Amino acid sequence: MNQHARLDSQPIPFIDVLAQRRRLGRAIDEAVARVLNHCQFILGPEIRELETQLAAYCGVRHAISCASGTDALTLVLLAKGVGSGDAVFCPSFTFAATAEVVALIGATPVFVDVEEATFNIDAASLERAISTARKLGLKPKAVLPVDLFGLPANHDSIAEVAEDSGLFVLDDAAQGFGAAYKGSKLGKFGLATTTSFFPAKPLGCYGDGGAVFTDDDTLAETIRGLRVHGQMPGKSEFSHIGMTGRLDTIQAAVLIEKLKIFPEEIEARNLAARRYSEKLGNVAIVPLVPQGYTSVWAQYTIRLAPGLRDGLAAALRAEGIPTAIYYAKPPHRHEAYKRFPIADGGLPITDKLADEVISLPMHAYLDETTQDRIIDAVKRALSR
Ligand SMILES: Cc1ncc(COP(=O)(O)O)c(C=O)c1O
């Protein structure tokens, strides 16, 4: 076997966390060492520093770090007193956590369909879901759009429906932190936005982490208390039932270093996405980025005619190229969520997409040679 043949069969990572670790090298080691030296592992100085930087990055008044993207959603719903009898609308074409938090606090998730072109929540289906909830005797309370795969949802149309029906908007930007809608970074749409710093996310830490973004001073103060068992900042009284929901100082130190290179990484992801779309547009349906939107490409997801996906995944696997399917079985079809209502008219687009989507390796360190290997393998497999 010549050297080329060996290189061509090297396994490719789906997300290359190691390449970024190598690039940041000593900067991360030193940042973590600073925390090990000052020993303020809980709410140490890096937490405030990170929160200030995150708020400035999104252009919001408050960024409140917390233990995960799931906790971030939970903290907002708890702070708003959402609970039994309340309907919270969310897409089903998403990770289970979006609906999980709603059920966990005792409210009812009502599943809404998505737009076929963007994979994001569909305002017309949201309107139908609101009437579904009312018919069931539930009180429409909030909508949780998801900026899926890094692409912002249609925030103007969601805001319009939300305002008409008295809902607050909690934007689940776990996959979309850093993306922009009509000139503003996510973080500014609705009452609050949340994100996840899970290692595979566009901005990930070295464990679990998350954050809430809001311009609402009262909400921010309440969330700062709720993440410390409901003890409001500066008070001895436990005035709320809260949780252990803080981000570790070590994770904040890691994120401060990663935030420095994040804009450059977003550009690299966009470059890779553009190359994929240019070269694969004639063999698959490639993702749409509507005018005025930018994506951070948490996933690069193509669509194929039903029945082709498994063959493509197997052919790529044989060449050391991993793929993933987000989401082959959306939450509303899982055991834990089957009992919750879905919008009148059903979720036909969600079910259709679940049969058609497949995600290719995507990260900021995907060099052209490796990407061409993926592109060629996809074309070969689909032309068989
Ligand atoms: C859309 C969405 N919401 C929420 C979460 C939960 O984030 P975490 O894993 O940090 O709890 C995720 C994580 O994958 C997600 O993709």
Tab-separated table of C-alpha atoms and ligand atoms in Angstrom:
chain	number	residue	atom	x	y	z
A	1	MET	CA	0.000	0.000	0.000
A	2	ASN	CA	1.463	3.391	-0.881
A	3	GLN	CA	1.386	6.319	1.536
A	4	HIS	CA	-1.564	7.937	-0.267
A	5	ALA	CA	-3.720	4.862	0.105
A	6	ARG	CA	-2.917	4.723	3.813
A	7	LEU	CA	-3.747	8.424	4.306
A	8	ASP	CA	-6.996	7.980	2.384
A	9	SER	CA	-8.290	5.407	4.811
A	10	GLN	CA	-7.318	7.242	8.026
A	11	PRO	CA	-10.461	7.667	10.171
A	12	ILE	CA	-11.780	11.238	10.084
A	13	PRO	CA	-13.202	12.732	13.298
A	14	PHE	CA	-16.817	13.907	13.164
A	15	ILE	CA	-15.887	16.882	15.360
A	16	ASP	CA	-12.175	17.458	15.935
A	17	VAL	CA	-11.920	18.593	19.563
A	18	LEU	CA	-8.282	17.450	19.630
A	19	ALA	CA	-7.186	19.805	16.819
A	20	GLN	CA	-8.502	22.772	18.761
A	21	ARG	CA	-6.892	21.489	21.973
A	22	ARG	CA	-3.529	21.323	20.167
A	23	ARG	CA	-3.967	24.846	18.816
A	24	LEU	CA	-4.772	26.333	22.235
A	25	GLY	CA	-2.118	24.222	23.982
A	26	ARG	CA	-0.427	26.133	26.765
A	27	ALA	CA	-3.043	28.909	26.892
A	28	ILE	CA	-5.561	26.385	28.258
A	29	ASP	CA	-3.016	24.703	30.540
A	30	GLU	CA	-2.116	28.069	32.058
A	31	ALA	CA	-5.739	29.180	32.406
A	32	VAL	CA	-6.623	25.975	34.287
A	33	ALA	CA	-3.437	26.256	36.374
A	34	ARG	CA	-4.478	29.763	37.488
A	35	VAL	CA	-7.698	28.306	38.902
A	36	LEU	CA	-5.784	25.450	40.540
A	37	ASN	CA	-3.594	28.072	42.202
A	38	HIS	CA	-6.305	30.399	43.499
A	39	CYS	CA	-8.630	27.480	44.425
A	40	GLN	CA	-11.883	29.423	43.961
A	41	PHE	CA	-13.497	26.496	42.182
A	42	ILE	CA	-17.063	27.732	42.697
A	43	LEU	CA	-18.015	31.181	41.349
A	44	GLY	CA	-14.360	32.240	41.136
A	45	PRO	CA	-13.195	35.397	39.329
A	46	GLU	CA	-13.200	33.699	35.889
A	47	ILE	CA	-16.978	33.254	36.142
A	48	ARG	CA	-17.636	36.983	36.298
A	49	GLU	CA	-15.011	37.641	33.638
A	50	LEU	CA	-16.563	35.082	31.279
A	51	GLU	CA	-20.079	36.388	31.911
A	52	THR	CA	-18.987	39.957	31.123
A	53	GLN	CA	-17.338	38.790	27.890
A	54	LEU	CA	-20.301	36.641	26.846
A	55	ALA	CA	-22.777	39.485	27.438
A	56	ALA	CA	-20.603	41.874	25.402
A	57	TYR	CA	-20.258	39.272	22.632
A	58	CYS	CA	-24.042	39.001	22.196
A	59	GLY	CA	-24.805	42.619	23.027
A	60	VAL	CA	-27.067	41.814	25.998
A	61	ARG	CA	-27.147	43.203	29.542
A	62	HIS	CA	-26.750	39.855	31.297
A	63	ALA	CA	-25.057	36.516	30.691
A	64	ILE	CA	-25.487	34.086	33.570
A	65	SER	CA	-23.340	30.980	33.337
A	66	CYS	CA	-24.675	27.673	34.606
A	67	ALA	CA	-24.020	23.943	34.706
A	68	SER	CA	-25.491	22.909	31.310
A	69	GLY	CA	-27.754	23.953	28.473
A	70	THR	CA	-30.498	21.911	30.114
A	71	ASP	CA	-30.099	23.771	33.409
A	72	ALA	CA	-30.103	27.071	31.522
A	73	LEU	CA	-33.574	26.299	30.107
A	74	THR	CA	-34.787	25.012	33.475
A	75	LEU	CA	-33.582	28.122	35.319
A	76	VAL	CA	-35.577	30.448	33.035
A	77	LEU	CA	-38.751	28.361	33.271
A	78	LEU	CA	-38.395	28.165	37.086
A	79	ALA	CA	-37.758	31.906	37.316
A	80	LYS	CA	-40.948	32.579	35.345
A	81	GLY	CA	-42.973	30.257	37.577
A	82	VAL	CA	-44.006	27.976	34.719
A	83	GLY	CA	-45.644	24.804	36.014
A	84	SER	CA	-48.693	22.585	36.118
A	85	GLY	CA	-51.432	23.484	33.635
A	86	ASP	CA	-49.104	25.595	31.487
A	87	ALA	CA	-48.434	24.748	27.838
A	88	VAL	CA	-44.938	25.363	26.506
A	89	PHE	CA	-44.542	25.050	22.731
A	90	CYS	CA	-41.424	23.534	21.240
A	91	PRO	CA	-40.383	21.809	18.048
A	92	SER	CA	-39.957	18.039	18.057
A	93	PHE	CA	-37.161	18.191	15.487
A	94	THR	CA	-34.602	18.863	18.252
A	95	PHE	CA	-32.662	17.197	21.040
A	96	ALA	CA	-34.909	15.815	23.819
A	97	ALA	CA	-33.670	18.392	26.369
A	98	THR	CA	-35.864	21.116	24.827
A	99	ALA	CA	-39.051	19.265	25.813
A	100	GLU	CA	-37.526	17.486	28.818
A	101	VAL	CA	-37.147	20.666	30.889
A	102	VAL	CA	-40.790	21.586	30.303
A	103	ALA	CA	-42.024	18.218	31.557
A	104	LEU	CA	-39.527	18.215	34.431
A	105	ILE	CA	-40.939	21.406	35.936
A	106	GLY	CA	-44.479	19.992	35.662
A	107	ALA	CA	-45.701	21.916	32.620
A	108	THR	CA	-46.881	20.344	29.348
A	109	PRO	CA	-44.683	20.406	26.237
A	110	VAL	CA	-46.793	20.817	23.100
A	111	PHE	CA	-44.930	19.744	19.983
A	112	VAL	CA	-44.904	22.041	16.958
A	113	ASP	CA	-43.888	21.229	13.385
A	114	VAL	CA	-40.890	22.777	11.627
A	115	GLU	CA	-40.223	24.489	8.291
A	116	GLU	CA	-38.892	22.068	5.696
A	117	ALA	CA	-36.251	24.454	4.342
A	118	THR	CA	-34.675	25.533	7.648
A	119	PHE	CA	-35.550	22.662	10.057
A	120	ASN	CA	-36.746	25.339	12.523
A	121	ILE	CA	-40.112	25.892	14.239
A	122	ASP	CA	-42.950	26.833	11.901
A	123	ALA	CA	-45.022	29.853	12.980
A	124	ALA	CA	-48.198	28.512	11.291
A	125	SER	CA	-47.905	25.224	13.188
A	126	LEU	CA	-47.253	27.209	16.371
A	127	GLU	CA	-50.581	28.988	15.895
A	128	ARG	CA	-52.305	25.629	15.469
A	129	ALA	CA	-50.552	24.275	18.571
A	130	ILE	CA	-51.796	27.198	20.648
A	131	SER	CA	-55.389	26.349	19.750
A	132	THR	CA	-54.663	22.644	20.432
A	133	ALA	CA	-53.445	23.590	23.921
A	134	ARG	CA	-56.494	25.779	24.609
A	135	LYS	CA	-58.839	22.964	23.542
A	136	LEU	CA	-57.054	20.723	26.064
A	137	GLY	CA	-57.614	23.287	28.837
A	138	LEU	CA	-53.930	24.253	29.041
A	139	LYS	CA	-52.740	27.820	29.491
A	140	PRO	CA	-50.382	28.880	26.666
A	141	LYS	CA	-47.348	30.264	28.445
A	142	ALA	CA	-44.115	30.162	26.462
A	143	VAL	CA	-42.529	29.119	23.171
A	144	LEU	CA	-39.075	27.560	22.934
A	145	PRO	CA	-37.775	27.981	19.396
A	146	VAL	CA	-34.546	26.097	18.707
A	147	ASP	CA	-31.812	27.477	16.436
A	148	LEU	CA	-31.196	24.025	15.043
A	149	PHE	CA	-27.801	22.976	13.710
A	150	GLY	CA	-26.589	26.551	14.307
A	151	LEU	CA	-29.140	28.356	12.100
A	152	PRO	CA	-31.376	30.975	13.769
A	153	ALA	CA	-35.109	30.300	13.822
A	154	ASN	CA	-37.452	32.766	12.109
A	155	HIS	CA	-37.508	35.045	15.141
A	156	ASP	CA	-39.724	37.780	13.683
A	157	SER	CA	-42.576	35.433	12.836
A	158	ILE	CA	-42.284	33.649	16.192
A	159	ALA	CA	-42.308	36.990	18.053
A	160	GLU	CA	-45.474	38.003	16.204
A	161	VAL	CA	-47.391	34.849	17.147
A	162	ALA	CA	-46.014	34.978	20.706
A	163	GLU	CA	-47.115	38.569	21.180
A	164	ASP	CA	-50.615	37.895	19.821
A	165	SER	CA	-51.054	34.974	22.237
A	166	GLY	CA	-49.309	36.394	25.323
A	167	LEU	CA	-46.408	33.909	25.267
A	168	PHE	CA	-42.886	34.685	26.329
A	169	VAL	CA	-40.092	33.488	24.049
A	170	LEU	CA	-37.232	31.425	25.435
A	171	ASP	CA	-34.768	30.822	22.606
A	172	ASP	CA	-32.926	27.495	22.869
A	173	ALA	CA	-29.636	28.433	21.190
A	174	ALA	CA	-27.767	25.389	22.536
A	175	GLN	CA	-26.570	24.762	18.970
A	176	GLY	CA	-26.661	28.346	17.735
A	177	PHE	CA	-24.522	30.496	20.013
A	178	GLY	CA	-22.609	32.958	17.826
A	179	ALA	CA	-25.120	32.926	14.944
A	180	ALA	CA	-26.910	36.097	13.881
A	181	TYR	CA	-30.412	37.002	12.734
A	182	LYS	CA	-30.971	40.228	10.795
A	183	GLY	CA	-27.754	41.767	12.086
A	184	SER	CA	-28.055	40.780	15.786
A	185	LYS	CA	-26.330	37.878	17.460
A	186	LEU	CA	-28.598	35.308	19.106
A	187	GLY	CA	-29.088	36.273	22.745
A	188	LYS	CA	-31.377	39.219	22.048
A	189	PHE	CA	-34.514	37.478	20.782
A	190	GLY	CA	-37.398	37.063	23.185
A	191	LEU	CA	-37.262	37.270	26.959
A	192	ALA	CA	-34.188	35.057	27.293
A	193	THR	CA	-31.840	32.869	25.297
A	194	THR	CA	-29.925	29.837	26.494
A	195	THR	CA	-26.924	27.965	25.209
A	196	SER	CA	-24.890	24.843	25.935
A	197	PHE	CA	-21.122	24.566	26.284
A	198	PHE	CA	-21.137	20.772	25.859
A	199	PRO	CA	-17.720	19.914	24.305
A	200	ALA	CA	-19.143	19.172	20.828
A	201	LYS	CA	-20.990	22.490	20.582
A	202	PRO	CA	-19.558	25.343	18.474
A	203	LEU	CA	-18.345	26.970	21.712
A	204	GLY	CA	-17.706	24.035	24.043
A	205	CYS	CA	-15.912	23.655	27.362
A	206	TYR	CA	-14.196	20.545	28.759
A	207	GLY	CA	-17.252	19.126	30.487
A	208	ASP	CA	-20.818	20.328	30.923
A	209	GLY	CA	-21.716	24.002	30.896
A	210	GLY	CA	-24.301	26.488	29.716
A	211	ALA	CA	-25.535	30.066	29.969
A	212	VAL	CA	-28.643	32.248	29.975
A	213	PHE	CA	-28.717	35.603	28.175
A	214	THR	CA	-31.271	38.328	28.898
A	215	ASP	CA	-31.802	42.074	28.965
A	216	ASP	CA	-34.264	41.687	31.855
A	217	ASP	CA	-32.594	42.770	35.133
A	218	THR	CA	-35.153	41.114	37.410
A	219	LEU	CA	-35.018	37.812	35.556
A	220	ALA	CA	-31.205	37.858	35.645
A	221	GLU	CA	-31.173	38.467	39.402
A	222	THR	CA	-33.662	35.636	40.008
A	223	ILE	CA	-31.638	33.209	37.882
A	224	ARG	CA	-28.426	34.128	39.729
A	225	GLY	CA	-30.227	33.111	42.940
A	226	LEU	CA	-31.880	29.997	41.514
A	227	ARG	CA	-28.549	28.552	40.380
A	228	VAL	CA	-27.456	28.712	44.057
A	229	HIS	CA	-30.417	26.882	45.643
A	230	GLY	CA	-32.740	29.888	45.507
A	231	GLN	CA	-30.636	32.144	47.705
A	232	MET	CA	-30.745	35.540	45.992
A	233	PRO	CA	-27.403	37.375	45.619
A	234	GLY	CA	-26.431	39.110	48.893
A	235	LYS	CA	-29.372	37.631	50.851
A	236	SER	CA	-29.277	35.011	53.629
A	237	GLU	CA	-32.896	33.940	53.041
A	238	PHE	CA	-33.738	31.045	50.712
A	239	SER	CA	-36.603	32.835	48.970
A	240	HIS	CA	-37.052	30.369	46.077
A	241	ILE	CA	-36.680	26.643	45.494
A	242	GLY	CA	-33.559	26.472	43.363
A	243	MET	CA	-30.823	24.058	42.321
A	244	THR	CA	-27.066	23.499	42.149
A	245	GLY	CA	-26.769	25.015	38.725
A	246	ARG	CA	-23.418	26.802	38.614
A	247	LEU	CA	-20.702	26.572	35.978
A	248	ASP	CA	-17.357	25.410	37.445
A	249	THR	CA	-14.634	28.077	37.525
A	250	ILE	CA	-12.274	25.739	35.638
A	251	GLN	CA	-14.771	25.538	32.765
A	252	ALA	CA	-15.055	29.335	32.713
A	253	ALA	CA	-11.259	29.570	32.441
A	254	VAL	CA	-11.336	27.182	29.459
A	255	LEU	CA	-14.168	29.115	27.795
A	256	ILE	CA	-12.371	32.469	28.166
A	257	GLU	CA	-9.499	31.065	26.087
A	258	LYS	CA	-11.821	29.479	23.537
A	259	LEU	CA	-13.901	32.641	23.138
A	260	LYS	CA	-10.754	34.425	21.885
A	261	ILE	CA	-10.621	32.225	18.780
A	262	PHE	CA	-14.373	31.675	18.411
A	263	PRO	CA	-14.993	34.347	15.688
A	264	GLU	CA	-12.174	32.858	13.607
A	265	GLU	CA	-13.586	29.372	14.119
A	266	ILE	CA	-17.040	30.504	12.983
A	267	GLU	CA	-15.478	31.812	9.779
A	268	ALA	CA	-13.697	28.499	9.224
A	269	ARG	CA	-16.954	26.605	9.747
A	270	ASN	CA	-18.698	28.859	7.234
A	271	LEU	CA	-15.940	28.302	4.707
A	272	ALA	CA	-16.260	24.533	5.113
A	273	ALA	CA	-20.066	24.734	4.833
A	274	ARG	CA	-19.841	26.803	1.646
A	275	ARG	CA	-17.439	24.262	0.075
A	276	TYR	CA	-19.742	21.371	1.003
A	277	SER	CA	-22.762	23.142	-0.471
A	278	GLU	CA	-20.985	24.143	-3.693
A	279	LYS	CA	-19.786	20.603	-4.298
A	280	LEU	CA	-22.734	18.554	-3.062
A	281	GLY	CA	-25.627	20.709	-4.290
A	282	ASN	CA	-26.156	18.485	-7.334
A	283	VAL	CA	-26.333	15.170	-5.423
A	284	ALA	CA	-28.266	16.101	-2.253
A	285	ILE	CA	-30.460	18.845	-0.802
A	286	VAL	CA	-27.933	21.083	0.937
A	287	PRO	CA	-28.835	23.368	3.869
A	288	LEU	CA	-30.428	26.751	3.209
A	289	VAL	CA	-29.232	29.884	4.988
A	290	PRO	CA	-31.948	32.485	4.358
A	291	GLN	CA	-31.001	36.061	3.495
A	292	GLY	CA	-30.143	37.991	6.671
A	293	TYR	CA	-29.247	34.898	8.697
A	294	THR	CA	-25.819	33.511	9.596
A	295	SER	CA	-25.179	30.001	10.902
A	296	VAL	CA	-22.461	28.629	13.177
A	297	TRP	CA	-22.877	25.160	11.622
A	298	ALA	CA	-23.179	23.047	14.752
A	299	GLN	CA	-24.046	20.397	12.151
A	300	TYR	CA	-23.802	20.281	8.369
A	301	THR	CA	-26.923	18.336	7.425
A	302	ILE	CA	-27.954	17.243	3.959
A	303	ARG	CA	-31.191	15.593	2.851
A	304	LEU	CA	-31.530	12.532	0.641
A	305	ALA	CA	-34.507	10.750	-0.851
A	306	PRO	CA	-35.879	8.222	1.682
A	307	GLY	CA	-34.008	4.909	1.509
A	308	LEU	CA	-30.624	6.311	0.438
A	309	ARG	CA	-29.318	7.336	3.844
A	310	ASP	CA	-28.274	3.991	5.310
A	311	GLY	CA	-26.339	3.081	2.160
A	312	LEU	CA	-24.483	6.400	2.227
A	313	ALA	CA	-23.635	6.041	5.927
A	314	ALA	CA	-22.330	2.494	5.360
A	315	ALA	CA	-20.246	3.489	2.324
A	316	LEU	CA	-18.692	6.397	4.216
A	317	ARG	CA	-18.084	4.276	7.320
A	318	ALA	CA	-16.154	1.804	5.161
A	319	GLU	CA	-13.850	4.681	4.190
A	320	GLY	CA	-13.332	5.869	7.777
A	321	ILE	CA	-15.796	8.751	7.455
A	322	PRO	CA	-18.332	9.086	10.284
A	323	THR	CA	-21.840	10.471	9.869
A	324	ALA	CA	-24.644	11.144	12.362
A	325	ILE	CA	-28.405	11.338	12.147
A	326	TYR	CA	-30.019	14.182	14.030
A	327	TYR	CA	-32.834	13.229	14.599
A	328	ALA	CA	-33.849	9.800	13.295
A	329	LYS	CA	-36.584	9.530	15.907
A	330	PRO	CA	-37.806	12.916	17.140
A	331	PRO	CA	-38.808	13.224	20.818
A	332	HIS	CA	-42.601	13.072	20.234
A	333	ARG	CA	-42.169	9.431	19.110
A	334	HIS	CA	-40.091	8.407	22.161
A	335	GLU	CA	-41.577	6.521	25.101
A	336	ALA	CA	-41.142	9.399	27.574
A	337	TYR	CA	-42.841	11.986	25.342
A	338	LYS	CA	-45.591	10.075	23.510
A	339	ARG	CA	-48.195	11.233	26.029
A	340	PHE	CA	-47.730	14.933	25.255
A	341	PRO	CA	-49.879	16.772	22.727
A	342	ILE	CA	-48.846	17.664	19.217
A	343	ALA	CA	-50.111	20.596	17.149
A	344	ASP	CA	-53.364	20.177	15.221
A	345	GLY	CA	-52.369	19.021	11.737
A	346	GLY	CA	-49.616	16.802	13.157
A	347	LEU	CA	-45.888	16.998	12.539
A	348	PRO	CA	-45.600	15.828	8.903
A	349	ILE	CA	-42.440	17.814	8.145
A	350	THR	CA	-40.689	16.624	11.300
A	351	ASP	CA	-41.490	13.016	10.401
A	352	LYS	CA	-40.361	13.520	6.796
A	353	LEU	CA	-37.063	15.149	7.798
A	354	ALA	CA	-36.396	12.374	10.304
A	355	ASP	CA	-36.275	9.952	7.340
A	356	GLU	CA	-34.114	12.136	5.103
A	357	VAL	CA	-31.386	13.912	7.071
A	358	ILE	CA	-27.779	12.912	7.562
A	359	SER	CA	-24.963	15.049	8.992
A	360	LEU	CA	-21.382	15.092	7.709
A	361	PRO	CA	-18.195	15.863	9.665
A	362	MET	CA	-18.113	19.586	10.495
A	363	HIS	CA	-15.722	21.613	12.615
A	364	ALA	CA	-13.368	24.581	12.328
A	365	TYR	CA	-10.306	22.414	11.578
A	366	LEU	CA	-11.656	20.545	8.556
A	367	ASP	CA	-8.871	21.111	6.005
A	368	GLU	CA	-9.633	21.082	2.270
A	369	THR	CA	-7.885	17.754	1.597
A	370	THR	CA	-9.900	15.959	4.262
A	371	GLN	CA	-13.090	17.674	3.167
A	372	ASP	CA	-12.488	16.705	-0.466
A	373	ARG	CA	-12.088	13.098	0.652
A	374	ILE	CA	-15.530	13.308	2.300
A	375	ILE	CA	-17.096	15.077	-0.695
A	376	ASP	CA	-15.686	12.549	-3.189
A	377	ALA	CA	-16.869	9.638	-1.040
A	378	VAL	CA	-20.391	11.105	-0.784
A	379	LYS	CA	-20.572	11.644	-4.559
A	380	ARG	CA	-19.279	8.158	-5.283
A	381	ALA	CA	-21.748	6.539	-2.897
A	382	LEU	CA	-24.719	8.488	-4.261
A	383	SER	CA	-23.913	7.807	-7.884
A	384	ARG	CA	-23.834	4.022	-7.413
B	1	LIG	C1	-31.240	21.977	21.148
B	1	LIG	C2	-30.614	21.584	22.457
B	1	LIG	N1	-31.168	22.028	23.595
B	1	LIG	C3	-30.632	21.717	24.798
B	1	LIG	C4	-29.502	20.947	24.898
B	1	LIG	C5	-28.982	20.583	26.239
B	1	LIG	O1	-27.682	21.054	26.481
B	1	LIG	P1	-26.760	20.304	27.551
B	1	LIG	O2	-26.314	19.022	26.967
B	1	LIG	O3	-25.632	21.269	27.768
B	1	LIG	O4	-27.574	20.115	28.777
B	1	LIG	C6	-28.896	20.456	23.731
B	1	LIG	C7	-27.698	19.605	23.807
B	1	LIG	O5	-27.323	18.905	22.887
B	1	LIG	C8	-29.450	20.784	22.476
B	1	LIG	O6	-28.917	20.354	21.333
